[in-house]
mmCIF file of C-alpha atoms and ligand atoms in Angstrom:
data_model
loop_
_atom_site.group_PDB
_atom_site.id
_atom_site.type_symbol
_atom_site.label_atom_id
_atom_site.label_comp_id
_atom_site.label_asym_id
_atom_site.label_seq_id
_atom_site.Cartn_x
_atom_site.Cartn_y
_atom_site.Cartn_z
ATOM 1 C CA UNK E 1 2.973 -6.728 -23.912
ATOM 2 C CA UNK E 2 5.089 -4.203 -22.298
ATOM 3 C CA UNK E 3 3.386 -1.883 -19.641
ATOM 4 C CA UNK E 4 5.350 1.289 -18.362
ATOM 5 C CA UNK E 5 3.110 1.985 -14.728
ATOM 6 C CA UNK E 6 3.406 5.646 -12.870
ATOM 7 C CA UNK E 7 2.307 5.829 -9.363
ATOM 8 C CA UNK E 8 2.505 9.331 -7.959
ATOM 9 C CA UNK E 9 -0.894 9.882 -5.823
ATOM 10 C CA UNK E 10 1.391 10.552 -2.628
ATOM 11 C CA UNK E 11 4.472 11.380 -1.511
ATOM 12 C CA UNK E 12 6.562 8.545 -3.921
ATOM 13 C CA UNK E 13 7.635 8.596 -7.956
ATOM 14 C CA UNK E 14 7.518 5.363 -8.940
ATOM 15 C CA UNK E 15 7.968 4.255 -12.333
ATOM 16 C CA UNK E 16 8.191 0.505 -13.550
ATOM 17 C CA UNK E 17 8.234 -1.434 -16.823
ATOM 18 C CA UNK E 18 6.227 -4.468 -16.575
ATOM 19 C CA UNK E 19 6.171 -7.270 -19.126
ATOM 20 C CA UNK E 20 3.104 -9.289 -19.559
ATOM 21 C CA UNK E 21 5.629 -12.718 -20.879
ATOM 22 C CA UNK E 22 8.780 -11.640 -18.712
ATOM 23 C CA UNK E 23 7.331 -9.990 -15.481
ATOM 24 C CA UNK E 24 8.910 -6.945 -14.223
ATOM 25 C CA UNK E 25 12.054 -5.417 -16.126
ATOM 26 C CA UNK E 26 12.714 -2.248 -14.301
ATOM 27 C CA UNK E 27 11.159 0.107 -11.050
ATOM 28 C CA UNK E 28 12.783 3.137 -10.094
ATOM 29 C CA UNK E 29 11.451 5.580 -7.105
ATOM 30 C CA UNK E 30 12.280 8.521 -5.271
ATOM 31 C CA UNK E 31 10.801 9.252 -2.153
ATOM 32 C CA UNK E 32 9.968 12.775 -0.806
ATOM 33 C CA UNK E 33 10.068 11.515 2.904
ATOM 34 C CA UNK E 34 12.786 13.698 3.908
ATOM 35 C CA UNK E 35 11.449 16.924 1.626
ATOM 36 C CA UNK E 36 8.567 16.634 3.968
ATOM 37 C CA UNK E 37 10.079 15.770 7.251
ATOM 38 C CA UNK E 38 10.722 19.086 8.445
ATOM 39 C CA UNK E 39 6.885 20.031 8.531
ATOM 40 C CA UNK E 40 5.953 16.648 10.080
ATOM 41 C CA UNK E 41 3.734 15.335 7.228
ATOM 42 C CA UNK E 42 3.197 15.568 3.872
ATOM 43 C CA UNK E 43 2.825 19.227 1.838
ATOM 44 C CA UNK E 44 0.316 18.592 -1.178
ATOM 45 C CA UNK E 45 1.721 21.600 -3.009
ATOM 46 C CA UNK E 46 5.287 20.792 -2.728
ATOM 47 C CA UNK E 47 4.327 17.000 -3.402
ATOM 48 C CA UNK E 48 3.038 17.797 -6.634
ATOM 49 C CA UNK E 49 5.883 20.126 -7.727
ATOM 50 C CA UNK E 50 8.653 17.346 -7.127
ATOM 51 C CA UNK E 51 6.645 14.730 -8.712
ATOM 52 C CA UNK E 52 6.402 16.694 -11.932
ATOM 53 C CA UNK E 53 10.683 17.184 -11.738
ATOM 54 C CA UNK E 54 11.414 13.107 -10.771
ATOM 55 C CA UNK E 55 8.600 11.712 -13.133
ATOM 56 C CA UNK E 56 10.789 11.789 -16.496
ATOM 57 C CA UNK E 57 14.121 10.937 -15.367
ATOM 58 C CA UNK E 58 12.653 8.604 -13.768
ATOM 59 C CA UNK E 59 10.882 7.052 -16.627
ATOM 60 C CA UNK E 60 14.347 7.724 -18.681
ATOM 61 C CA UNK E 61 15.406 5.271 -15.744
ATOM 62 C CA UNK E 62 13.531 2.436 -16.220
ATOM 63 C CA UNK E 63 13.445 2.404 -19.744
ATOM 64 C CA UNK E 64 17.445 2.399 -19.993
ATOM 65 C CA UNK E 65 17.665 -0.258 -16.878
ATOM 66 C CA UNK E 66 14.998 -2.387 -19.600
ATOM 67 C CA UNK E 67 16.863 -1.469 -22.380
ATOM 68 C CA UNK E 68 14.387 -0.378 -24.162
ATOM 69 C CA UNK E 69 13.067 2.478 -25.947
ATOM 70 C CA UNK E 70 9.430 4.786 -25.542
ATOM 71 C CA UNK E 71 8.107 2.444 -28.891
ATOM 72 C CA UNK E 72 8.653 -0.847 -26.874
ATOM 73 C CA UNK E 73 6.008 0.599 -24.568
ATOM 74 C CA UNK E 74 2.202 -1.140 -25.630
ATOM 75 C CA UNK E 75 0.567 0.895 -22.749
ATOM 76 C CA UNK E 76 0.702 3.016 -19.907
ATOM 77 C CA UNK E 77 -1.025 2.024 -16.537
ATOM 78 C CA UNK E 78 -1.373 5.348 -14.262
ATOM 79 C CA UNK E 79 -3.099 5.913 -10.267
ATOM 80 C CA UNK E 80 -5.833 7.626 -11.456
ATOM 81 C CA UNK E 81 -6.842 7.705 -7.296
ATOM 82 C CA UNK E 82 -7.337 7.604 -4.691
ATOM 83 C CA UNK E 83 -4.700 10.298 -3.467
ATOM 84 C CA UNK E 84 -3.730 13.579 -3.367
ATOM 85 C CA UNK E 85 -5.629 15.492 -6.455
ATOM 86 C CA UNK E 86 -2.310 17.919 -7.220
ATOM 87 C CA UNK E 87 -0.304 14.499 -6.905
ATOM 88 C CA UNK E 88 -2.318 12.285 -8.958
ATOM 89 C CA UNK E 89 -2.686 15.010 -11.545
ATOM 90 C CA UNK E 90 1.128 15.061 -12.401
ATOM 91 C CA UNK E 91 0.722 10.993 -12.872
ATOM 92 C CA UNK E 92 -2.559 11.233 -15.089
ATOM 93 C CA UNK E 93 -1.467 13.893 -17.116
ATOM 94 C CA UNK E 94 1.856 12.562 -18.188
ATOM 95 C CA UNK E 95 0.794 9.181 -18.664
ATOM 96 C CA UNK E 96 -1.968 10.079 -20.848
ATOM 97 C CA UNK E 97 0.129 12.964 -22.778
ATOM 98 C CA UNK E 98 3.083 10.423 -23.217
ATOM 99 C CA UNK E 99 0.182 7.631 -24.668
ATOM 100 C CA UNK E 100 -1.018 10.251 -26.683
ATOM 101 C CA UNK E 101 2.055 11.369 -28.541
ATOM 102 C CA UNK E 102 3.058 7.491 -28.989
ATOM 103 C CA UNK E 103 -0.941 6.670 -29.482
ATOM 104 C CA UNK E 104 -1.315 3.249 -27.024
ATOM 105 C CA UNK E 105 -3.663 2.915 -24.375
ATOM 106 C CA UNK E 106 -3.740 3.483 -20.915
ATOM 107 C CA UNK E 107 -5.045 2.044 -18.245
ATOM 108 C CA UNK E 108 -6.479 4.253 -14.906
ATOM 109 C CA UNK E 109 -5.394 1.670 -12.066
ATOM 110 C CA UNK E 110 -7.131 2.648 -8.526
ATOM 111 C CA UNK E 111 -3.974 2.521 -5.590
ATOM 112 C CA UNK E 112 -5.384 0.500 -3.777
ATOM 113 C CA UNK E 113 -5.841 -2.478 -6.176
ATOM 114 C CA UNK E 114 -2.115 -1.920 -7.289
ATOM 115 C CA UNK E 115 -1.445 -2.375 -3.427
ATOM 116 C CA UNK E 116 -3.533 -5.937 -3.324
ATOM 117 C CA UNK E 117 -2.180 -7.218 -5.923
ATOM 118 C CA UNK E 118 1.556 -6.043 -5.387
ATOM 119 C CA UNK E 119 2.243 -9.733 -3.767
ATOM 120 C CA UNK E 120 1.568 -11.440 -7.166
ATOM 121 C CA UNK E 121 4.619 -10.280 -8.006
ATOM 122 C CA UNK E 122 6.959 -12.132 -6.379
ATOM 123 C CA UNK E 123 7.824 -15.506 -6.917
ATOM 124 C CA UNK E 124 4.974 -18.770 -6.384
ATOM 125 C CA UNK E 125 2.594 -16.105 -6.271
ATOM 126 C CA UNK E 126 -0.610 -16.789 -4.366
ATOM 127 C CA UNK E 127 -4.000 -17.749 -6.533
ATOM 128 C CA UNK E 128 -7.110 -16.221 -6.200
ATOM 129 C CA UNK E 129 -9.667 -16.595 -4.276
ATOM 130 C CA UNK E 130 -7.751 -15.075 -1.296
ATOM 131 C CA UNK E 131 -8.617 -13.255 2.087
ATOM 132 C CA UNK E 132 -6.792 -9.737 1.296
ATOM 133 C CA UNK E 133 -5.005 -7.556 4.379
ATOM 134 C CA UNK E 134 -4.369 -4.260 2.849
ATOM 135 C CA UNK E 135 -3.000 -1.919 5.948
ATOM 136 C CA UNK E 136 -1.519 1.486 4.619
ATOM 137 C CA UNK E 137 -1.475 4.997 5.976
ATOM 138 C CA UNK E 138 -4.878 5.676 4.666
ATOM 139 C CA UNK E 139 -6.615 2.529 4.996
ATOM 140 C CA UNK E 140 -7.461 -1.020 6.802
ATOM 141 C CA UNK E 141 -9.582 -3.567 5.452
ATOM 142 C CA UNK E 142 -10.105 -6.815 4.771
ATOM 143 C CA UNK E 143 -11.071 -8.163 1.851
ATOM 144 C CA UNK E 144 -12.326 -11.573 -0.112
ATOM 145 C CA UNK E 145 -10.918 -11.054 -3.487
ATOM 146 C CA UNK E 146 -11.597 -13.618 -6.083
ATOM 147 C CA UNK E 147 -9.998 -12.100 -9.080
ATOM 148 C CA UNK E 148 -8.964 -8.447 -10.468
ATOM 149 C CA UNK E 149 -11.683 -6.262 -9.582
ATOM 150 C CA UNK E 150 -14.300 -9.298 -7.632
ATOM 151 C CA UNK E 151 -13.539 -7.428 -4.460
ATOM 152 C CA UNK E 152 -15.887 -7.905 -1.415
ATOM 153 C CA UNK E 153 -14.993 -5.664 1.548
ATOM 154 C CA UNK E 154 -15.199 -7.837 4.495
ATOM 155 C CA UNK E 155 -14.093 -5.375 7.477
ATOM 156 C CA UNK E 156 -12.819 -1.849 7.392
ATOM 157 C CA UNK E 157 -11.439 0.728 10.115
ATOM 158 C CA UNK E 158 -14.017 3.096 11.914
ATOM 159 C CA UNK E 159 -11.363 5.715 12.490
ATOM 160 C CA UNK E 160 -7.727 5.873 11.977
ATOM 161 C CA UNK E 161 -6.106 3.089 9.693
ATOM 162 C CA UNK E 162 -3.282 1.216 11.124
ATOM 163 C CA UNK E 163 -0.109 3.078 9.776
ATOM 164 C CA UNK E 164 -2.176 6.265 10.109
ATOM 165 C CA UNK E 165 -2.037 4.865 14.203
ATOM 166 C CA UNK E 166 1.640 3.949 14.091
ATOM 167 C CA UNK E 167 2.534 7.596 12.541
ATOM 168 C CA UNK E 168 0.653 9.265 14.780
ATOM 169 C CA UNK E 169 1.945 7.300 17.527
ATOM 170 C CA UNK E 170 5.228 8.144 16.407
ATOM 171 C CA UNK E 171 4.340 11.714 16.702
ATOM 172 C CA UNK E 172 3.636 11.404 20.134
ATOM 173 C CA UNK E 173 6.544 9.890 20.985
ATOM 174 C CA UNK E 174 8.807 12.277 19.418
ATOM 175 C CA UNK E 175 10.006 9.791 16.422
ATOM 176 C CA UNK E 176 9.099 12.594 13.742
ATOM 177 C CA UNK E 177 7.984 11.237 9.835
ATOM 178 C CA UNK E 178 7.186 8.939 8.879
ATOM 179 C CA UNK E 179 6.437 7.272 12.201
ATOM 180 C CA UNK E 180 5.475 3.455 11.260
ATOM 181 C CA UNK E 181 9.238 2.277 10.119
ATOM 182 C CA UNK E 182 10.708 4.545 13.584
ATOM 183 C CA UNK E 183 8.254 3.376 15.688
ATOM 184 C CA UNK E 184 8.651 -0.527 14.295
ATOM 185 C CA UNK E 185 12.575 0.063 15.259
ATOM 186 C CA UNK E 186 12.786 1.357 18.803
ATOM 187 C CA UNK E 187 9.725 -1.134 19.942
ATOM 188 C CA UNK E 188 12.991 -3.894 18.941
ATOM 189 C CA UNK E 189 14.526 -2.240 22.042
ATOM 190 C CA UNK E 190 11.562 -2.208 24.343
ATOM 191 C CA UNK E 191 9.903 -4.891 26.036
ATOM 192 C CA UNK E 192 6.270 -6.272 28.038
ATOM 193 C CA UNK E 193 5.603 -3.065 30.287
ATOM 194 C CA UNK E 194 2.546 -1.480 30.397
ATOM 195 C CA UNK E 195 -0.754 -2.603 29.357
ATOM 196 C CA UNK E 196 -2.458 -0.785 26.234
ATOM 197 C CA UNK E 197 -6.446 -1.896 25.329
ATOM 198 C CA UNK E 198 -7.404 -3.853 22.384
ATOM 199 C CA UNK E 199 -9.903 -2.468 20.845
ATOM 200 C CA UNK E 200 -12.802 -4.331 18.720
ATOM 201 C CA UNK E 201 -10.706 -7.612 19.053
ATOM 202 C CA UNK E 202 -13.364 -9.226 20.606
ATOM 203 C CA UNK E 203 -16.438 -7.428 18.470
ATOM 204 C CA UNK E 204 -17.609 -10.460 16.561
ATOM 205 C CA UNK E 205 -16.988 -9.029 13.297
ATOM 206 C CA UNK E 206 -13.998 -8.192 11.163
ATOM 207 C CA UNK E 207 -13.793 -3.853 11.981
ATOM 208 C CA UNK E 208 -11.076 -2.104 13.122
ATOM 209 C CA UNK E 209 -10.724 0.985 15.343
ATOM 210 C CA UNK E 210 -7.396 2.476 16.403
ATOM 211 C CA UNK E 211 -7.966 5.810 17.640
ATOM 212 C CA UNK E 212 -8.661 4.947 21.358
ATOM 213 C CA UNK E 213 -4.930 2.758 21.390
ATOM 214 C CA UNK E 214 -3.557 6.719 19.980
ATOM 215 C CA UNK E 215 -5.376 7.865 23.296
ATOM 216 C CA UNK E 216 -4.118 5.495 25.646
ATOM 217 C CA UNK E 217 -0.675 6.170 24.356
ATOM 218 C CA UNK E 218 -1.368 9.630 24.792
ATOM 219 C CA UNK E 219 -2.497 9.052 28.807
ATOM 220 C CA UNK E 220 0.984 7.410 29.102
ATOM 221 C CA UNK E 221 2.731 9.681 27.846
ATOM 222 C CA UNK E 222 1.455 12.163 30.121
ATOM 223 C CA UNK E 223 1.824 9.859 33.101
ATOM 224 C CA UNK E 224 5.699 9.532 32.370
ATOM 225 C CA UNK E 225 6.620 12.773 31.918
ATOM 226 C CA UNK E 226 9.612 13.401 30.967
ATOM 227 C CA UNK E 227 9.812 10.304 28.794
ATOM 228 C CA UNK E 228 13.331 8.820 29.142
ATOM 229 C CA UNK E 229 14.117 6.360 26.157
ATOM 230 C CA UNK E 230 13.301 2.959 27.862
ATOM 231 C CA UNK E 231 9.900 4.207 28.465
ATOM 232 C CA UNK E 232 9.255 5.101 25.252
ATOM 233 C CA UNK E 233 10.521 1.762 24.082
ATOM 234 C CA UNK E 234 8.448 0.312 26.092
ATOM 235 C CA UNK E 235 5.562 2.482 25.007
ATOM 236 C CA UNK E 236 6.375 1.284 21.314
ATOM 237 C CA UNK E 237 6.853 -2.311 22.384
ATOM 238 C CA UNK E 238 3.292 -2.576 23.213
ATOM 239 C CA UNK E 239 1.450 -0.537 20.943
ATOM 240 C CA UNK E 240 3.090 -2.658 17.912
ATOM 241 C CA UNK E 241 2.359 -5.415 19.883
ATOM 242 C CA UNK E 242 -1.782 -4.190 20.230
ATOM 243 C CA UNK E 243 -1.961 -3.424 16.559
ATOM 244 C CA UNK E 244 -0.026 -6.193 15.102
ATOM 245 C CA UNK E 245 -1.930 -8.651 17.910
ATOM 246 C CA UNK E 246 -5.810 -6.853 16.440
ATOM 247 C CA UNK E 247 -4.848 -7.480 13.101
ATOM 248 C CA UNK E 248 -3.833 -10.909 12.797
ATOM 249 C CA UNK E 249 -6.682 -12.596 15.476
ATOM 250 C CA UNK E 250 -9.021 -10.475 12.414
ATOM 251 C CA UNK E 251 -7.085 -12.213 9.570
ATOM 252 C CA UNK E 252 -7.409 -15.507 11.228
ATOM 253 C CA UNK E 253 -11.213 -14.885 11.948
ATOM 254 C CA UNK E 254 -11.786 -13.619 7.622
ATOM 255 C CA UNK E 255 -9.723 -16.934 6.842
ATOM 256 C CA UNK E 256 -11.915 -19.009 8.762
ATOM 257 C CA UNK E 257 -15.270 -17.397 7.873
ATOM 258 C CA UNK E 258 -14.577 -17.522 4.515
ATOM 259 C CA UNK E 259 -13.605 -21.113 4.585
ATOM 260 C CA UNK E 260 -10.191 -19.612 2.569
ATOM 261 C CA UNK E 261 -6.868 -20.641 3.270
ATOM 262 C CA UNK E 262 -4.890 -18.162 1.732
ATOM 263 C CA UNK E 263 -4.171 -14.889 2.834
ATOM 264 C CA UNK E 264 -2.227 -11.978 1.291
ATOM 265 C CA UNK E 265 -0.937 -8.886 2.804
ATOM 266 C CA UNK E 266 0.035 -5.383 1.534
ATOM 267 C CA UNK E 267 0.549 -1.884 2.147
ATOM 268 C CA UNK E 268 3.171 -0.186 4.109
ATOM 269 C CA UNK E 269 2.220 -1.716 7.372
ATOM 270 C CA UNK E 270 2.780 -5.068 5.710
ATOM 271 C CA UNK E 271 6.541 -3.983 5.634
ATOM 272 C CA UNK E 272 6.241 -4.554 9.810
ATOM 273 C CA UNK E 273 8.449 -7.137 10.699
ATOM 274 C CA UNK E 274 6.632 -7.979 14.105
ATOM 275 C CA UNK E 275 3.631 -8.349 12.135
ATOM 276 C CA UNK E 276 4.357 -10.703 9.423
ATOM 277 C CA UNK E 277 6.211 -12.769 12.484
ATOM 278 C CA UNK E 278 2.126 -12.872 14.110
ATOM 279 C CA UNK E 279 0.767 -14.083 10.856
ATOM 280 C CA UNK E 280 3.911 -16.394 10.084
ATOM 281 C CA UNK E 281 3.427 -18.211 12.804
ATOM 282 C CA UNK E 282 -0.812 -18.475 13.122
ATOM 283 C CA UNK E 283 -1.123 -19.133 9.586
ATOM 284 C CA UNK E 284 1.577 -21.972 10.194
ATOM 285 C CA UNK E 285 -0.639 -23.663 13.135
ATOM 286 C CA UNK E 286 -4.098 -23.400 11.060
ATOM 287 C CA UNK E 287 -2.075 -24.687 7.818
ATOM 288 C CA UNK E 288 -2.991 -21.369 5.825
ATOM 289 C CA UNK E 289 -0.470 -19.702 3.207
ATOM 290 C CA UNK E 290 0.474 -16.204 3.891
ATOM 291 C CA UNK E 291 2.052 -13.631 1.033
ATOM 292 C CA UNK E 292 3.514 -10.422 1.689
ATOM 293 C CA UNK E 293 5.116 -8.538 -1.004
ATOM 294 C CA UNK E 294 9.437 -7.773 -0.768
ATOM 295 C CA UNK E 295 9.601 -4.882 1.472
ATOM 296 C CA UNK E 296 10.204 -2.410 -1.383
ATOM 297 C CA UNK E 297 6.707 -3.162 -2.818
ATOM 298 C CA UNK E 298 4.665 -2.990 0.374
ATOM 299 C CA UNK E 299 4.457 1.120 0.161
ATOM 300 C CA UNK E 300 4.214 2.727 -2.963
ATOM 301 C CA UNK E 301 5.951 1.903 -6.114
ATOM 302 C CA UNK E 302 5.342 1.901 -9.819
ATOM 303 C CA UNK E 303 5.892 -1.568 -10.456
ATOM 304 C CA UNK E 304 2.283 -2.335 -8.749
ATOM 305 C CA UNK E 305 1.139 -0.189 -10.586
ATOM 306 C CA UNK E 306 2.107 -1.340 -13.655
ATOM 307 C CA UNK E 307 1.548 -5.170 -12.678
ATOM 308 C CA UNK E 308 -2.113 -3.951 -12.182
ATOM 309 C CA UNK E 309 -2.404 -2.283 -15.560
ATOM 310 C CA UNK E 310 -1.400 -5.137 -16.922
ATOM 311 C CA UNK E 311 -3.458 -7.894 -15.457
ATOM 312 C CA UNK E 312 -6.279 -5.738 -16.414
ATOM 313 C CA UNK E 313 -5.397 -5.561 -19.906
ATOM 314 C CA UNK E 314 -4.456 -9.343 -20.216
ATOM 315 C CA UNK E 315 -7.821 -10.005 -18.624
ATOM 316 C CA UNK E 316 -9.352 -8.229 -21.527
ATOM 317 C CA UNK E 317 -7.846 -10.386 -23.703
ATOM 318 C CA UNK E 318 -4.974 -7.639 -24.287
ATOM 319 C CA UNK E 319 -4.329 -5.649 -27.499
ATOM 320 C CA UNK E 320 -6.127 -2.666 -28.807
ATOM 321 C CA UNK E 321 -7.767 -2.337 -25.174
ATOM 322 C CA UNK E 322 -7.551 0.211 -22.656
ATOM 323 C CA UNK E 323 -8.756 3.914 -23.285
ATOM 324 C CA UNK E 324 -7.605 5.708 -26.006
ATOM 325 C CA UNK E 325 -9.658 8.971 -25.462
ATOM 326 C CA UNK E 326 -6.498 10.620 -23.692
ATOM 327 C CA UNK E 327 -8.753 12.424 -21.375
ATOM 328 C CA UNK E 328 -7.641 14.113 -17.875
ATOM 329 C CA UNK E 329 -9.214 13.043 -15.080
ATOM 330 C CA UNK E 330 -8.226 12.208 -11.453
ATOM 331 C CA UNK E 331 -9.813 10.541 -8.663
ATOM 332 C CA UNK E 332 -8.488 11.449 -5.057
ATOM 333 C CA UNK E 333 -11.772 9.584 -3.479
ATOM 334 C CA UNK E 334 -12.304 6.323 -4.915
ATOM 335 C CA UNK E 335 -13.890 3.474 -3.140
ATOM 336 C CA UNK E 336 -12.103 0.367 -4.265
ATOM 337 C CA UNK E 337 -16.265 -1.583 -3.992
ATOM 338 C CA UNK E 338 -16.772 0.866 -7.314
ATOM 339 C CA UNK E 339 -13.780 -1.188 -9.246
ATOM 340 C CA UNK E 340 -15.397 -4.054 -11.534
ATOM 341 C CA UNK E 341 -14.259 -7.173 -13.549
ATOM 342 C CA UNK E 342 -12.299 -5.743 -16.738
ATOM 343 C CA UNK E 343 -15.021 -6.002 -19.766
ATOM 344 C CA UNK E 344 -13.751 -8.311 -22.398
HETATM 345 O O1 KG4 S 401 1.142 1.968 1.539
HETATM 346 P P1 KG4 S 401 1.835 3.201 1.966
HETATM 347 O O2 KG4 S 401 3.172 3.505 1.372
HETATM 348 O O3 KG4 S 401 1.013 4.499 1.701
HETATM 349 C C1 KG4 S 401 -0.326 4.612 1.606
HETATM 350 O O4 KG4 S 401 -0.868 4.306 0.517
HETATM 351 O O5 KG4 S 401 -0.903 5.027 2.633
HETATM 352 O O6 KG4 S 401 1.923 3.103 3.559
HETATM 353 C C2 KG4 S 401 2.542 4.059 4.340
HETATM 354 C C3 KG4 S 401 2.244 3.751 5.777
HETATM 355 C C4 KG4 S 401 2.725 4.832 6.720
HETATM 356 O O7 KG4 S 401 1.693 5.106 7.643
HETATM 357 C C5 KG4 S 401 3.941 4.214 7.397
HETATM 358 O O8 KG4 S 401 4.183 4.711 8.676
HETATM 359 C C6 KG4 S 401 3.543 2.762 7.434
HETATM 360 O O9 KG4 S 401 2.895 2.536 6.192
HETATM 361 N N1 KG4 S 401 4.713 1.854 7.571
HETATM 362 C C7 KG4 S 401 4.913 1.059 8.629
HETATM 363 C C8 KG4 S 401 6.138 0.382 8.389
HETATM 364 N N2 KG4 S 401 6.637 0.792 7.188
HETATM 365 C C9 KG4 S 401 5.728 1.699 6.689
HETATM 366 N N3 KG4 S 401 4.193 0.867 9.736
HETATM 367 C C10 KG4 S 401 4.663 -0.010 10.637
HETATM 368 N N4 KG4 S 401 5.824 -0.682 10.497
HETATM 369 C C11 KG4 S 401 6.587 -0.530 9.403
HETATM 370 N N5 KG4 S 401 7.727 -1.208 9.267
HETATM 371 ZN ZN1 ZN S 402 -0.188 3.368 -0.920
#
């Protein structure tokens, strides 16, 4: 079965042709990053508008990189949420238009379970059950997952989520959009300074909260005024080193209270080099397995999206399944707790 996936509920096109005996034959993406740049986050409107020019050349894309036509396709997986509703709308619309017109199903993926399951793409992938990481701009949680859609939230943030930190760190710092891949680069430069807080590391349970660590930055910043660039190295040295230390002693406490010894780690902050060196090397002393996905798949991408749509469908036993009612409807709030087992 041949699944053609369409993520577009932020700032990235991604299209991807996923095939349910040969894995994935083709992803293309384009990135608006540096459309939005110059107003130091991302513009919904203007989001929406370039999805709807990249979405069919892109799927032209993938389909010639396949080699394959629009009647190989057996269905079309789509983020149906959560995101940005002008955003998701372009996805939703064309996916289920395109399904229409060639009359297969579709499949409405939530982002966020595209993003867990984005490391069971790569090679020896990881089986369930598994202790889930998923650390993006919008969210940070852990997460006991023992199969597509048996999700049990086992920590999430109480404020900012951790790339939502590192970008607004950024900001402060003068590294401009997005902040978490800037940041992660001039902390290589800096080095054991000053002394940011940790907080929640020692709360007893498995929560996050990063918005103090933005404040503390912020009280530095102040204090060093005006920053020269080894300071704010330094500044970036230790506030990768506060997140990245929070979120693995939390991973290490979810592996051990779930008596799991595999752990798996998405979302754009997964991309962090400093933090997949953390959980390298603790997973390595407590003899736990760690996945991340390839770099390209830890933000967002069609070909999780697709992968998703298509572990659904095989998990309801394949043809014939999905929805074939062609409706429009997005979801920009979703709570991934609301996602159930696929009904055979
Ligand atoms: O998963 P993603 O593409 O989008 C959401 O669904 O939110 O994640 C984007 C987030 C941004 O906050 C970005 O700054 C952060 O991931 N990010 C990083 C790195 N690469 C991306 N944060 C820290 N270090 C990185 N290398
Ligand atoms: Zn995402």
């Amino acid at each position: 079965m041949i699944v053609l996936g369409v993520e577009s509920s932020c700032d990235e096109t991604g299209l991807a042709l996923y095939d349910t005996e040969q894995g994935l034959l083709a992803h293309a993406l384009h990135s608006q990053v540096e459309m939005h740049a110059e107003y130091g986050g991302v513009v919904p409107e203007l989001a929406s508008r370039d999805h709807i020019r990249r979405v069919l050349p892109l799927t032209e894309n993938v389909l010639k990189t396949a080699n394959k036509t629009l009647q190989d396709i057996d269905a079309i997986a789509y983020t149906q949420g959560p995101g940005l509703s002008g955003a998701l709308l372009v996805g939703t619309s064309f996916a289920e238009s395109l399904a229409f017109s060639l009359q297969i199903p579709t499949i409405n993926v939530h982002h966020l379970e595209g993003h867990l399951l984005a490391p069971l793409l790569e090679a020896n992938p990881p089986a369930f059950p598994f202790v889930a990481l998923l650390v993006s701009g919008g969210h940070s949680q852990l997460m006991r997952v023992d199969g597509i859609g048996e999700y049990e939230l086992l920590g999430d943030t109480l404020d900012d989520a951790a790339g939502e930190a590192f970008d607004k760190t950024a900001k402060l710092l003068g590294l401009g959009y997005p902040g978490g891949p800037a940041l992660s680069k001039l902390a290589q430069s800096g080095k054991a300074r000053f002394k940011l807080p940790r907080p929640l590391l020692n709360s007893g349970d498995l929560n996050f909260s990063f918005s103090g660590l933005k404040t503390a930055v912020l009280t530095l910043v102040n204090q060093h005024q005006p920053l020269d660039a080894a300071t704010t190295a330094d500044i970036a040295w230790e506030f990768q080193e506060a997140v990245t230390e929070i979120l693995t002693l939390k991973c290490m406490t979810a592996l051990r209270e779930t008596g799991l010894d595999n752990l798996v780690v998405s979302g754009g902050v997964g991309a962090n080099s400093k933090l997949r060196e953390k959980l390298n090397a603790a997973t390595k002393r407590k003899l736990c397995k760690v996945s991340y996905p390839r770099l390209e798949f830890c933000t967002d991408n069609g070909a999780m999206i697709a992968f998703a749509g298509a572990m659904r469908l095989k998990a309801m036993h394949g043809n014939g399944n999905g929805n074939k009612n062609y409706g429009f409807s997005v979801r920009p709030r979703w709570d991934l707790a609301e996602l159930q087992k696929p009904a055979i």
